[in-house]
Structure formats: structure tokens, C-alpha cells
PDB file of C-alpha atoms in Angstrom:
ATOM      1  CA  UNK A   1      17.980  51.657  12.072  1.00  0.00           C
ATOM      2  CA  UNK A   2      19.683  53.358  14.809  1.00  0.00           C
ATOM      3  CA  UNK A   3      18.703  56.626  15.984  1.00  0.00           C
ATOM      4  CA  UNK A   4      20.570  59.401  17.715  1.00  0.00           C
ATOM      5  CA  UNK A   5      18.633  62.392  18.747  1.00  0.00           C
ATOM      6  CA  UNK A   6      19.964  65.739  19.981  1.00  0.00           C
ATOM      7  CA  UNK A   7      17.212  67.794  21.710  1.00  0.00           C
ATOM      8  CA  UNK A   8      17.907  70.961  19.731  1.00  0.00           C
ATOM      9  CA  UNK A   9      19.177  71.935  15.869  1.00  0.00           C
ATOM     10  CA  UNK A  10      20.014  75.018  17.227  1.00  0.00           C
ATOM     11  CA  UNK A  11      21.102  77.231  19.932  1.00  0.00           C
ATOM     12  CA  UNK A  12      21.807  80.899  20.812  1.00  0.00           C
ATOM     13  CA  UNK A  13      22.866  81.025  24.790  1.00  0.00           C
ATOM     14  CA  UNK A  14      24.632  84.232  26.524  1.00  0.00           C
ATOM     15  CA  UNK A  15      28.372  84.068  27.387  1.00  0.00           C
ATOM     16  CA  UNK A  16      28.837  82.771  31.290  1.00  0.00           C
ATOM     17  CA  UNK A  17      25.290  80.673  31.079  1.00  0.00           C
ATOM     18  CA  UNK A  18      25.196  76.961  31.751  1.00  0.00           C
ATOM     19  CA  UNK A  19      24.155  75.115  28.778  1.00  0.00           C
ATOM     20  CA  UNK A  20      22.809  71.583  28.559  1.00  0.00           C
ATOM     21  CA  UNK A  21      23.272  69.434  25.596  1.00  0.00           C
ATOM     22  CA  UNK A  22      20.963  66.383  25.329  1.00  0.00           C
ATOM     23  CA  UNK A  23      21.294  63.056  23.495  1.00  0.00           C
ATOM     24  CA  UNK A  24      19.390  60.063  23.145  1.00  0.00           C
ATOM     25  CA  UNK A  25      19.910  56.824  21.505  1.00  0.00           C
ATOM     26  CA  UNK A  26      17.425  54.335  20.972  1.00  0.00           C
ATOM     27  CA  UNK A  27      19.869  51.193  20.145  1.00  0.00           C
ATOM     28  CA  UNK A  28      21.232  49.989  23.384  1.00  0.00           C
ATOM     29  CA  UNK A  29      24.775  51.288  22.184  1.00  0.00           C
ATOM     30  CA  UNK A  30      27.150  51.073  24.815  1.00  0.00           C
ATOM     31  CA  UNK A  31      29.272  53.968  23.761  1.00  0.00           C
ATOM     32  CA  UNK A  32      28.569  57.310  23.266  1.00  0.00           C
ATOM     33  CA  UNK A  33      30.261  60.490  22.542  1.00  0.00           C
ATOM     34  CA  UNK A  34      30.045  63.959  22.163  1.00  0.00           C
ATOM     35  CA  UNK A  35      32.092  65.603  19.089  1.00  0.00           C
ATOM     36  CA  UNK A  36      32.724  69.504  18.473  1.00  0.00           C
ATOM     37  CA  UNK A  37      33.150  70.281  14.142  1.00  0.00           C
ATOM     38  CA  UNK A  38      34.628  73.741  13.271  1.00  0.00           C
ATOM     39  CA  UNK A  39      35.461  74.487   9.871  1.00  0.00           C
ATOM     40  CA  UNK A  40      39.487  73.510   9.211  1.00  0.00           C
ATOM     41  CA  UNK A  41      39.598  71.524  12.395  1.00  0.00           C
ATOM     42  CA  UNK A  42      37.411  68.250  11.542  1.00  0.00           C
ATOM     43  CA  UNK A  43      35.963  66.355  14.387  1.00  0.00           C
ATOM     44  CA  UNK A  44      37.057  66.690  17.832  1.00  0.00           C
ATOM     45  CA  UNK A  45      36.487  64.743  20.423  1.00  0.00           C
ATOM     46  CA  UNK A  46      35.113  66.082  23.541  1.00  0.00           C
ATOM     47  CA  UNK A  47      34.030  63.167  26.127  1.00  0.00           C
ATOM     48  CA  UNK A  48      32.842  59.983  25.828  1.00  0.00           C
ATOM     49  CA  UNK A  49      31.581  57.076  27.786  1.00  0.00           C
ATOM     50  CA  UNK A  50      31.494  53.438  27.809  1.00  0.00           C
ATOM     51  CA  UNK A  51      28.522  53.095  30.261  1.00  0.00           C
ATOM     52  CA  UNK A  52      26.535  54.563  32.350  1.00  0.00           C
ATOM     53  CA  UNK A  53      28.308  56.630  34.987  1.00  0.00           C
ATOM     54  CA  UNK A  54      31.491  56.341  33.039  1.00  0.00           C
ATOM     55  CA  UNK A  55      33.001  58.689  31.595  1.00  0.00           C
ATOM     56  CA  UNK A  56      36.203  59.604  29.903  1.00  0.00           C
ATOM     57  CA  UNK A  57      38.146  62.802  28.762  1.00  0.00           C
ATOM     58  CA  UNK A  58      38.223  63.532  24.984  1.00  0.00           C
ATOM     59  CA  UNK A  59      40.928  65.836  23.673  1.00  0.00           C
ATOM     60  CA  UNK A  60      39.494  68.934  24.377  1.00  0.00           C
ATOM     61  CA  UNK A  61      37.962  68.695  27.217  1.00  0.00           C
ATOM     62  CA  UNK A  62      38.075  71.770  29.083  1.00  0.00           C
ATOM     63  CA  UNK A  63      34.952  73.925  30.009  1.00  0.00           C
ATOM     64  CA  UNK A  64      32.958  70.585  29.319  1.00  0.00           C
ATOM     65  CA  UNK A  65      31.568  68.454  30.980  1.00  0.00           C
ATOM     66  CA  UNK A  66      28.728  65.084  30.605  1.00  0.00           C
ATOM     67  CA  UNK A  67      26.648  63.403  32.795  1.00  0.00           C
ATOM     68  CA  UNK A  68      25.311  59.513  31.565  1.00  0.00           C
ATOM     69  CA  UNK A  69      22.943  58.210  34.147  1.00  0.00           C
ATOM     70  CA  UNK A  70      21.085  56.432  31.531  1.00  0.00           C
ATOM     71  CA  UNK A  71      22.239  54.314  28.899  1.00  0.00           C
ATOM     72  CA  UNK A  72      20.690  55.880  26.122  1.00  0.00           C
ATOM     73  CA  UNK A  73      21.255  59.716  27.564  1.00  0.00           C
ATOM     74  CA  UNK A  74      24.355  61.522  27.241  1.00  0.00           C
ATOM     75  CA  UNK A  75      24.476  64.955  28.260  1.00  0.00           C
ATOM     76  CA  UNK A  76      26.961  67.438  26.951  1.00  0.00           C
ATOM     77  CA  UNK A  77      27.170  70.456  29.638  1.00  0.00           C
ATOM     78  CA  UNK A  78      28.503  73.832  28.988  1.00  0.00           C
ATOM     79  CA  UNK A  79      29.759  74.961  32.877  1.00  0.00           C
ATOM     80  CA  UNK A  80      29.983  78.503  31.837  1.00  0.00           C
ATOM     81  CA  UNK A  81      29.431  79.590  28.085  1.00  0.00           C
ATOM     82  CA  UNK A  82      32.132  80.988  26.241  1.00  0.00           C
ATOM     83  CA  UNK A  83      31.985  82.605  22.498  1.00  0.00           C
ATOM     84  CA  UNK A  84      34.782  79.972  21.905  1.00  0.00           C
ATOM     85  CA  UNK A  85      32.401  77.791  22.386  1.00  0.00           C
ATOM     86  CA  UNK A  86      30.376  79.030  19.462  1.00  0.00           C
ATOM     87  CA  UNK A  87      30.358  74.864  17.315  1.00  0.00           C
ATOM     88  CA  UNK A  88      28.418  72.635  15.752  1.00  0.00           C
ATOM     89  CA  UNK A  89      27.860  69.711  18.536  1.00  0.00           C
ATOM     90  CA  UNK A  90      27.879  66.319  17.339  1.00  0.00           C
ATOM     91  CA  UNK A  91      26.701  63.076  19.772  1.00  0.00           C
ATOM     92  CA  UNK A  92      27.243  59.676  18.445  1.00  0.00           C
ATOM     93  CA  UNK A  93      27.087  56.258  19.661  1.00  0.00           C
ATOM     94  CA  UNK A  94      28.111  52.590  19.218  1.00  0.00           C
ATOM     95  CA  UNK A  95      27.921  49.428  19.870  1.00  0.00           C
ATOM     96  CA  UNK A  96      30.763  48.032  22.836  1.00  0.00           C
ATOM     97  CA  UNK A  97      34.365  47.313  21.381  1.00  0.00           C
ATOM     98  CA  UNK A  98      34.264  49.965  19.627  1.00  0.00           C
ATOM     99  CA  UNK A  99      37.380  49.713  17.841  1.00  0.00           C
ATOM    100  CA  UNK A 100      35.684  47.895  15.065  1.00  0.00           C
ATOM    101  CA  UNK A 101      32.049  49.623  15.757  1.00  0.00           C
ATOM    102  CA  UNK A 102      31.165  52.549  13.195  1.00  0.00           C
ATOM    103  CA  UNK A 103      30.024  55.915  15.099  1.00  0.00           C
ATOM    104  CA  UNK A 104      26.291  56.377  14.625  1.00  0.00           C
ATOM    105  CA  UNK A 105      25.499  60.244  14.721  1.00  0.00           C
ATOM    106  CA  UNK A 106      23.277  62.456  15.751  1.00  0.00           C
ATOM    107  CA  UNK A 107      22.195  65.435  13.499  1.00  0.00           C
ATOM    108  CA  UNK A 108      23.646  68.158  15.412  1.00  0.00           C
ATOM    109  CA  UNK A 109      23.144  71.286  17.202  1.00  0.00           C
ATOM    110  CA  UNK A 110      24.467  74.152  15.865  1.00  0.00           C
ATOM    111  CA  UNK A 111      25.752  76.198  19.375  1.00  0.00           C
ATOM    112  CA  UNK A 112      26.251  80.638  18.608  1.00  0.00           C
ATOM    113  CA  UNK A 113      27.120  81.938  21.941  1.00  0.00           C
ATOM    114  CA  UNK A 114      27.046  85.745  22.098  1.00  0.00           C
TER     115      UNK A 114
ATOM    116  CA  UNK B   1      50.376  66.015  16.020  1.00  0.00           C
ATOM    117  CA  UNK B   2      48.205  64.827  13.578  1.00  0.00           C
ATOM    118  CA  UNK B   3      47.238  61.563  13.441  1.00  0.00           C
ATOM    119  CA  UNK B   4      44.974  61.300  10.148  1.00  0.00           C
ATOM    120  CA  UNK B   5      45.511  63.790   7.459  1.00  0.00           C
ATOM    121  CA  UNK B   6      43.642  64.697   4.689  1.00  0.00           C
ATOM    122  CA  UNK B   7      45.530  67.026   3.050  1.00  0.00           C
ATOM    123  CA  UNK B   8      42.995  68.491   0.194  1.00  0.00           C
ATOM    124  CA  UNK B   9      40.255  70.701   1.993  1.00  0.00           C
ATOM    125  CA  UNK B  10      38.257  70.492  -1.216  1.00  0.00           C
ATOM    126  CA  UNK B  11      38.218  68.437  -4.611  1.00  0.00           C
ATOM    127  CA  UNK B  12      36.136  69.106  -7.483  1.00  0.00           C
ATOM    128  CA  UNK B  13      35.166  66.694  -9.898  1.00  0.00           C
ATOM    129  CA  UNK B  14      32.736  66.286 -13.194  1.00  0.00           C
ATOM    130  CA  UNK B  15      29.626  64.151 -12.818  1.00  0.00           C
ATOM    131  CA  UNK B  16      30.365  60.647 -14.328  1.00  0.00           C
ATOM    132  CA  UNK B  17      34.019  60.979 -13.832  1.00  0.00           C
ATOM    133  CA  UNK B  18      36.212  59.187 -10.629  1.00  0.00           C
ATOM    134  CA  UNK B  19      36.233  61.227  -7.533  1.00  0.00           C
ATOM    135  CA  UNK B  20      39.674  59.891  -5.599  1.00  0.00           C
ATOM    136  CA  UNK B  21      39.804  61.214  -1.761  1.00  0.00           C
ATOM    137  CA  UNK B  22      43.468  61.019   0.043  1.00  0.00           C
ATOM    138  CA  UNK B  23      44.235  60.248   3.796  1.00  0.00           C
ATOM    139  CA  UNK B  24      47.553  59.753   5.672  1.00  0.00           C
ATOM    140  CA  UNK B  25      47.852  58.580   8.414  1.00  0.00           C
ATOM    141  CA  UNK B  26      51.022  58.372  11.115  1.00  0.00           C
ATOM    142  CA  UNK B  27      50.364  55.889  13.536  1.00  0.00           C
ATOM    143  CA  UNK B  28      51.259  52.377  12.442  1.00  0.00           C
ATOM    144  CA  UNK B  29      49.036  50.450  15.370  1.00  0.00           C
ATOM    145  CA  UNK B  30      46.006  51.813  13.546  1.00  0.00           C
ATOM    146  CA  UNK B  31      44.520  48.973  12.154  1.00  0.00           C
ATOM    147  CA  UNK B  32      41.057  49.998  10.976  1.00  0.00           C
ATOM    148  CA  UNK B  33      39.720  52.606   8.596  1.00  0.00           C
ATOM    149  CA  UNK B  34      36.746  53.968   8.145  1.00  0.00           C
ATOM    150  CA  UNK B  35      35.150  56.740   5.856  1.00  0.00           C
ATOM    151  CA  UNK B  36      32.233  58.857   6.470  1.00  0.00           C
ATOM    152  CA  UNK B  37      30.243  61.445   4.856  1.00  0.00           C
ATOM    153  CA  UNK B  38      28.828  65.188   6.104  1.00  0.00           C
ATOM    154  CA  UNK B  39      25.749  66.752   4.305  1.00  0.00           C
ATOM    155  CA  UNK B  40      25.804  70.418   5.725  1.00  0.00           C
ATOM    156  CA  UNK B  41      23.196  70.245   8.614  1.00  0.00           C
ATOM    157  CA  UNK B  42      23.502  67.035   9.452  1.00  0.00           C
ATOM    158  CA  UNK B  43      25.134  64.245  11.341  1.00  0.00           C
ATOM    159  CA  UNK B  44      27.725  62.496   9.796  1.00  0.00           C
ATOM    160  CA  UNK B  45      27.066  59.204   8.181  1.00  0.00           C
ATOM    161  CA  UNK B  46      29.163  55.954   7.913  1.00  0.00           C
ATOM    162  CA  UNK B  47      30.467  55.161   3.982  1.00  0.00           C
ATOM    163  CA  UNK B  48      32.973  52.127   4.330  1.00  0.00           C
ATOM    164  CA  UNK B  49      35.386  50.893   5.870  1.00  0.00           C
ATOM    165  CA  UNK B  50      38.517  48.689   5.864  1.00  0.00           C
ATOM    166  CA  UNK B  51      40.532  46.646   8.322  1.00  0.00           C
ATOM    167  CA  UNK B  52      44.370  46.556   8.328  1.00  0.00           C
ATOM    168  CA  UNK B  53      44.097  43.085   6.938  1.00  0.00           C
ATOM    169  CA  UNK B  54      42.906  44.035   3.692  1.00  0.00           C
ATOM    170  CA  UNK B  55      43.898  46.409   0.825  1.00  0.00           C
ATOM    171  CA  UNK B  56      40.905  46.605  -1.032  1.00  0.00           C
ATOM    172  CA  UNK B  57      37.230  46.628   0.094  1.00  0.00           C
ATOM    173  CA  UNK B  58      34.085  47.785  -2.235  1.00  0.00           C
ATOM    174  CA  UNK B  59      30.418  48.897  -2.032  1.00  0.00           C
ATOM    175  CA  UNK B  60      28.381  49.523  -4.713  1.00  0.00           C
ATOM    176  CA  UNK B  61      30.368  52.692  -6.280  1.00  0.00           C
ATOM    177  CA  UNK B  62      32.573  53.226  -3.173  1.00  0.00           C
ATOM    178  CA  UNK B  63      36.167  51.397  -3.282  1.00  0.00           C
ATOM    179  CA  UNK B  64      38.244  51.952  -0.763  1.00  0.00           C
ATOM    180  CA  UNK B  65      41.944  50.959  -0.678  1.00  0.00           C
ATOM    181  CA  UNK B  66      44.201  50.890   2.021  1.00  0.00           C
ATOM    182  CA  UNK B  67      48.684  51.257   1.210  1.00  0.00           C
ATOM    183  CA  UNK B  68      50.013  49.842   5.141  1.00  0.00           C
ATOM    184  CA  UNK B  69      53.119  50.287   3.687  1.00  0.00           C
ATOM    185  CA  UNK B  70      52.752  53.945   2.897  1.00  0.00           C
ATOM    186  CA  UNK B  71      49.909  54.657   5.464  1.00  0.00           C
ATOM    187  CA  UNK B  72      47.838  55.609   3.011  1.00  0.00           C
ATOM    188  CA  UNK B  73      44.269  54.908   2.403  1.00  0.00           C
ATOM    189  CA  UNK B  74      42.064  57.009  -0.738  1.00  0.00           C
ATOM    190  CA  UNK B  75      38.017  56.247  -1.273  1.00  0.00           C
ATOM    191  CA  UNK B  76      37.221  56.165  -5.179  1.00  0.00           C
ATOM    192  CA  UNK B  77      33.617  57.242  -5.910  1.00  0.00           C
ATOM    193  CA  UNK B  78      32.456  55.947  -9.573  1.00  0.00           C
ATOM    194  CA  UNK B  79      30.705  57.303 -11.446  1.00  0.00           C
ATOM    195  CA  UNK B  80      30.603  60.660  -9.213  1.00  0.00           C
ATOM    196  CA  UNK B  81      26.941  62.049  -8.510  1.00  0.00           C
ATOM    197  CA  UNK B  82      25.668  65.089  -7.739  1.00  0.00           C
ATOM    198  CA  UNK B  83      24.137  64.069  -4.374  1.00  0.00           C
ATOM    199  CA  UNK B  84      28.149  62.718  -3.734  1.00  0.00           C
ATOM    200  CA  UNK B  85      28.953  66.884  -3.136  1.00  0.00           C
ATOM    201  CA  UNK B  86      29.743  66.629   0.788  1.00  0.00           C
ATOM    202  CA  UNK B  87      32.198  66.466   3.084  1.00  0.00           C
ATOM    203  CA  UNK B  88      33.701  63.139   3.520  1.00  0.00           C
ATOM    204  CA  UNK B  89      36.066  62.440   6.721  1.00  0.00           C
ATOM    205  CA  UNK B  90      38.867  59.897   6.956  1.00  0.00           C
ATOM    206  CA  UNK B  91      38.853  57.758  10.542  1.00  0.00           C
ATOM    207  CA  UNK B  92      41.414  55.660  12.102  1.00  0.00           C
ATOM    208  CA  UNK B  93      41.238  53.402  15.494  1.00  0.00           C
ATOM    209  CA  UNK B  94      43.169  50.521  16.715  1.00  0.00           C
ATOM    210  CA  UNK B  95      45.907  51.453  18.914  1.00  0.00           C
ATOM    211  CA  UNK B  96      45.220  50.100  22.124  1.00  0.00           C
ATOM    212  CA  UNK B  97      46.878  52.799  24.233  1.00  0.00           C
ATOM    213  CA  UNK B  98      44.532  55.261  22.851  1.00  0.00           C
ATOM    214  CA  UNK B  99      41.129  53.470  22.915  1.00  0.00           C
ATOM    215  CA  UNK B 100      39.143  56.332  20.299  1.00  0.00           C
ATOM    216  CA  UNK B 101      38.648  56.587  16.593  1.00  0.00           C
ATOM    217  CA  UNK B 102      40.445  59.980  15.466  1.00  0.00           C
ATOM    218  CA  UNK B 103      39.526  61.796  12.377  1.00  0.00           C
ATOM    219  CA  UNK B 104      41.190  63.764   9.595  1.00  0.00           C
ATOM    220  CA  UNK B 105      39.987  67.386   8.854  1.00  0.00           C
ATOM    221  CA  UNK B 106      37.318  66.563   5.818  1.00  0.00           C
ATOM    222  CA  UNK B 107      37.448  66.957   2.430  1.00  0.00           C
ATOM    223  CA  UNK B 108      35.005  68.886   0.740  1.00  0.00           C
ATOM    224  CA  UNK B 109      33.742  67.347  -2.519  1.00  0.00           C
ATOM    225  CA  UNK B 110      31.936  68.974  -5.532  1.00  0.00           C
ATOM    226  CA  UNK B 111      30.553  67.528  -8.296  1.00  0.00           C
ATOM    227  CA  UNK B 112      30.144  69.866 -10.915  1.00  0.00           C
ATOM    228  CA  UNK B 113      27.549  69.396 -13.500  1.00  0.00           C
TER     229      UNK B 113
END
């Protein structure tokens, strides 16, 4: 069964701090990438990557950035912390050719920034 | 512009009875459709899914049928369950200029007792 891991459930971080979001997957998934849920807006995608040191730009990108240096890490960074950025943070990853590869997710972390 | 709509934000339904779950979509190189399900405090999870060259694909209580014609795809859940009361998210991927799988806004389903 795959597994997606996000280092922490939840998170309360000061506005203007840098914030690190971690994610590990234990299935050798190519693809992995890092989602943002708010209530009437669905799932948004952020960044992704289809290997390591790759990355790509989501839709709503700005004030984010990742680093992948490993294939099973993705980080989700947070340059300077805004309360817009208050979210629930989903990672997910899956297997190469995506297009026809179901998203395996992670179980969250819940972001308040104050 | 929206891509994948799901136009009811919630849906309630009796246990036993057919839950039915809408999504539209607008792009016509979409060619694969999947659904997936939210417990609150948790990751999403993958339901079913359906390629373009089908209409009709099933799993266990979960149906899912897919209108090209009208870009329309529902998810039929029978008999509904309590433990079906989530939110349950429409996807679309396929067009090759835009290599991601976009999703509609959720539907929130409760089964009542």
C-alpha cells in the first residue's frame, strides 16, 4: 500500500516566518505534488514535480516554493508566512505518466498562521 | 475558468437509498475521470475512475458513468451508508497542453439515518 507522510497534522507559525512543509513517499512514485484545500475552492494545485530536481509551477504558485532532492521528499516551503496562507496542505504522489495514474495522498497538515 | 464543476456543495440522502453526485466538465481533450473521497482530517482517497473510452464503469456499490457528449460524468453510490457521509471530488486529466489532473470544488454528502 502506498504511503504518503506529511511531517506534521498541524501547524500554528507567525506571519513573515519561513515555514517548511515535509513529505515523504515510500513507493518510488515519480510524481509528486503539493495541493492547498479551502472550503468553496476544492483542491488547488500548488507545485509539483516529475523528478528529482524538477519542478513545475501549479496554479497558485506565488509565495511558494519546493525543493525535491530526493525522490521520495518533497518539500513545500512557505518564503514568508502570510495569514492567507492559513490551509489545509495536501502532498500526493504517483506513479510516472500520470495522466492515467490516481493521486495517492498524504493526510494533511492543517497550516493557521497568525 | 472552471474546468470541472460540481455544482451541488452538499447532497443529502437516506441510508439505503441512491446517492447520485454531478460533475461538468468544459474541456473536451479531457479524456479521463476520476472520483475521490475526503473524510474531514484526512487525505483524500481514490474511489473510481473512468476513461473517455467508456460510459459506464462499476465497483462494488460505486457506478460511475461518463455523458462525452454532454461532458458530464455523475458517481451513483447504492445502497448509501453512513460511513459514505464525506466529501467526494470530481477529477479530470488528459489534455496534453496542460499535463495536471484538475479538480471540481467537492460535494459534501450526508447520509441521514
Amino acid at each position: 500500500d502506498v504511503k504518503v507522510t506529511q511531517s506534521s497534522r498541524y501547524l500554528v507559525k507567525r506571519t513573515g516566518e519561513k515555514v517548511f512543509l515535509e513529505c515523504v513517499q515510500d513507493m518510488d512514485h515519480e510524481n509528486m505534488f503539493w495541493y492547498r484545500q479551502d472550503p468553496g475552492l476544492g483542491l488547488r494545485l500548488i507545485y509539483f514535480s516529475y523528478d528529482v530536481k524538477m519542478k513545475e509551477k501549479g496554479d497558485i504558485p506565488e509565495g511558494y516554493s519546493v525543493s525535491r532532492e530526493k525522490k521520495e521528499r518533497f518539500s513545500l516551503i512557505l518564503e514568508s508566512a502570510s495569514t492567507n496562507q492559513t490551509s489545509m496542505y495536501l502532498c500526493a504522489s504517483s506513479l510516472a505518466g500520470h495522466l492515467y495514474s490516481p493521486l495517492h495522498f498524504g493526510n494533511g497538515t492543517r497550516l493557521t498562521v497568525t | 475558468d472552471q474546468q470541472v464543476k460540481q455544482n451541488s456543495p452538499s447532497l443529502s440522502v437516506q441510508e439505503g437509498r441512491i446517492s447520485i453526485l454531478n460533475c461538468d466538465y468544459t474541456n473536451s481533450m479531457f479524456d479521463y475521470f476520476l472520483w475521490y473521497k475526503k473524510y474531514p482530517a484526512e487525505g483524500p482517497t481514490f474511489l473510481i475512475s473512468i476513461s473517455s473510452i467508456k460510459d459506464k464503469n462499476e465497483d462494488g456499490r460505486f457506478t460511475v458513468f461518463l455523458n462525452k457528449s454532454a461532458k458530464h460524468l455523475s458517481l451513483h453510490i447504492v445502497p448509501s451508508q453512513p460511513g459514505d457521509s464525506a466529501v467526494y471530488f470530481c477529477a479530470a486529466s488528459g489534455d496534453p497542453r496542460d499535463d495536471k489532473i484538475i479538480f471540481g470544488k467537492g460535494t459534501r454528502l450526508h447520509i441521514l439515518p
